Coordinates of C-alpha atoms in Angstrom, one line a residue:
M1 CA 19.6 -25.6 17.4
T2 CA 20.1 -28.9 15.8
Y3 CA 23.0 -29.7 13.3
F4 CA 20.5 -29.6 10.4
E5 CA 19.0 -26.2 11.5
T6 CA 22.5 -24.8 11.9
R7 CA 23.5 -25.9 8.4
Q8 CA 20.3 -24.3 6.9
S9 CA 20.7 -21.1 8.8
D10 CA 24.3 -20.9 7.7
A11 CA 23.3 -21.3 4.0
I12 CA 24.1 -17.6 3.3
L13 CA 27.6 -17.7 4.7
G14 CA 30.4 -17.0 2.3
E15 CA 31.3 -14.4 -0.3
W16 CA 28.8 -12.7 -2.6
L17 CA 29.2 -10.6 -5.7
S18 CA 27.2 -7.4 -6.2
P19 CA 25.0 -7.1 -9.3
A20 CA 27.5 -4.7 -10.9
K21 CA 30.3 -7.2 -10.1
D22 CA 32.3 -4.3 -8.6
S23 CA 32.4 -5.5 -5.0
R24 CA 32.4 -8.7 -2.9
I25 CA 30.8 -9.0 0.5
L26 CA 31.6 -11.7 3.0
I27 CA 28.6 -12.8 5.1
Y28 CA 29.5 -14.3 8.4
R29 CA 27.9 -15.2 11.7
Q30 CA 28.6 -13.9 15.2
G31 CA 26.5 -15.7 17.8
N32 CA 23.0 -15.9 16.4
K33 CA 23.3 -12.8 14.2
Y34 CA 24.6 -12.4 10.6
Y35 CA 26.8 -9.6 9.3
G36 CA 28.5 -8.8 6.0
K37 CA 31.7 -6.9 5.2
I38 CA 33.3 -5.7 1.9
T39 CA 36.3 -7.8 1.0
W40 CA 37.0 -6.5 -2.5
G41 CA 35.9 -3.6 -4.6
T42 CA 36.7 -1.6 -7.8
G43 CA 34.8 1.6 -6.9
T44 CA 36.0 5.0 -7.7
S45 CA 37.2 5.7 -4.1
P46 CA 38.7 3.3 -1.5
K47 CA 37.3 5.5 1.3
D48 CA 33.8 6.0 2.8
E49 CA 33.5 9.5 1.4
K50 CA 29.7 9.7 1.3
N51 CA 29.3 8.9 5.0
P52 CA 27.0 11.5 6.7
N53 CA 29.5 11.6 9.7
P54 CA 32.6 13.6 8.6
A55 CA 34.7 11.7 11.1
L56 CA 34.1 8.4 9.2
R57 CA 34.7 9.6 5.7
S58 CA 38.4 8.6 5.8
R59 CA 37.7 5.0 6.8
D60 CA 38.5 2.2 4.2
L61 CA 35.7 0.5 2.4
I62 CA 37.5 -2.8 2.3
G63 CA 36.7 -4.4 5.6
L64 CA 33.7 -2.2 6.3
V65 CA 30.7 -4.0 7.8
I66 CA 27.7 -3.0 5.6
L67 CA 25.2 -5.8 6.8
S68 CA 24.4 -5.8 10.5
D69 CA 22.3 -7.7 13.0
F70 CA 20.3 -10.1 10.8
E71 CA 18.3 -12.9 12.3
R72 CA 17.1 -16.0 10.5
N73 CA 13.4 -16.2 10.1
G74 CA 12.1 -19.3 8.4
T75 CA 14.2 -21.5 6.1
D76 CA 15.4 -18.9 3.5
T77 CA 14.9 -15.5 5.1
W78 CA 17.1 -13.3 7.3
E79 CA 15.4 -10.1 8.7
N80 CA 15.6 -7.3 11.3
G81 CA 19.0 -6.2 10.0
S82 CA 20.3 -3.2 8.2
I83 CA 22.4 -2.4 5.2
Y84 CA 24.7 0.5 4.7
D85 CA 25.1 1.8 1.1
P86 CA 28.5 3.5 0.9
R87 CA 27.6 4.8 -2.6
E88 CA 24.9 7.0 -1.0
G89 CA 26.1 7.1 2.6
K90 CA 22.8 5.9 3.8
T91 CA 21.6 3.0 6.0
Y92 CA 18.4 1.1 5.3
S93 CA 16.4 -1.6 7.0
C94 CA 17.0 -4.8 5.1
K95 CA 15.8 -8.3 4.4
M96 CA 17.7 -11.1 2.7
T97 CA 16.2 -14.0 1.0
L98 CA 18.1 -17.0 -0.4
K99 CA 16.5 -17.7 -3.8
D100 CA 18.7 -20.7 -4.5
P101 CA 22.2 -21.7 -3.3
K102 CA 23.8 -19.2 -5.7
S103 CA 21.3 -16.2 -5.6
L104 CA 20.6 -13.9 -2.6
S105 CA 17.9 -11.2 -2.8
I106 CA 18.8 -8.1 -0.8
R107 CA 15.9 -5.8 -0.1
G108 CA 16.7 -2.4 1.4
Y109 CA 13.8 -0.3 2.6
V110 CA 12.6 2.6 4.7
G111 CA 9.6 1.7 6.9
I112 CA 8.2 -1.5 5.3
P113 CA 9.7 -3.9 2.8
L114 CA 7.1 -2.9 0.3
L115 CA 8.7 0.5 0.0
G116 CA 12.2 -0.5 -1.1
R117 CA 14.6 -1.7 -3.7
S118 CA 15.9 -5.2 -4.3
E119 CA 19.0 -6.5 -6.0
I120 CA 20.3 -10.0 -6.5
W121 CA 23.8 -10.9 -5.3
T122 CA 25.5 -14.0 -6.7
R123 CA 27.7 -16.4 -4.8
F124 CA 31.3 -15.9 -5.5
N125 CA 33.3 -19.0 -6.3
Q126 CA 37.0 -18.9 -6.7

């Protein structure tokens, strides 16, 4: 991968704010895959209470990896990953599309992307 390709593929790195502005997610890279973890939140519970696995319900949401195994596909899309929604305790297939440097479309779905729900995260700047 060239320097320019690396810079483009890393365009999603950094902290993003959820649409409700009640959580921040840090997107980072490990090898050639992209992940995201919760770094801040104002939800009603600090624990993963809705997790379908009772053994995981006491884990902290801050630091929890909710975006996993994304691969860059094209110039502005990351696919083949999954997103965990702690509000529902469910994991979905997911696709991320960088709309512009400050807007990231997150599409969670079951089966095919057509059957899903999207939301726009905004880049968090301190």
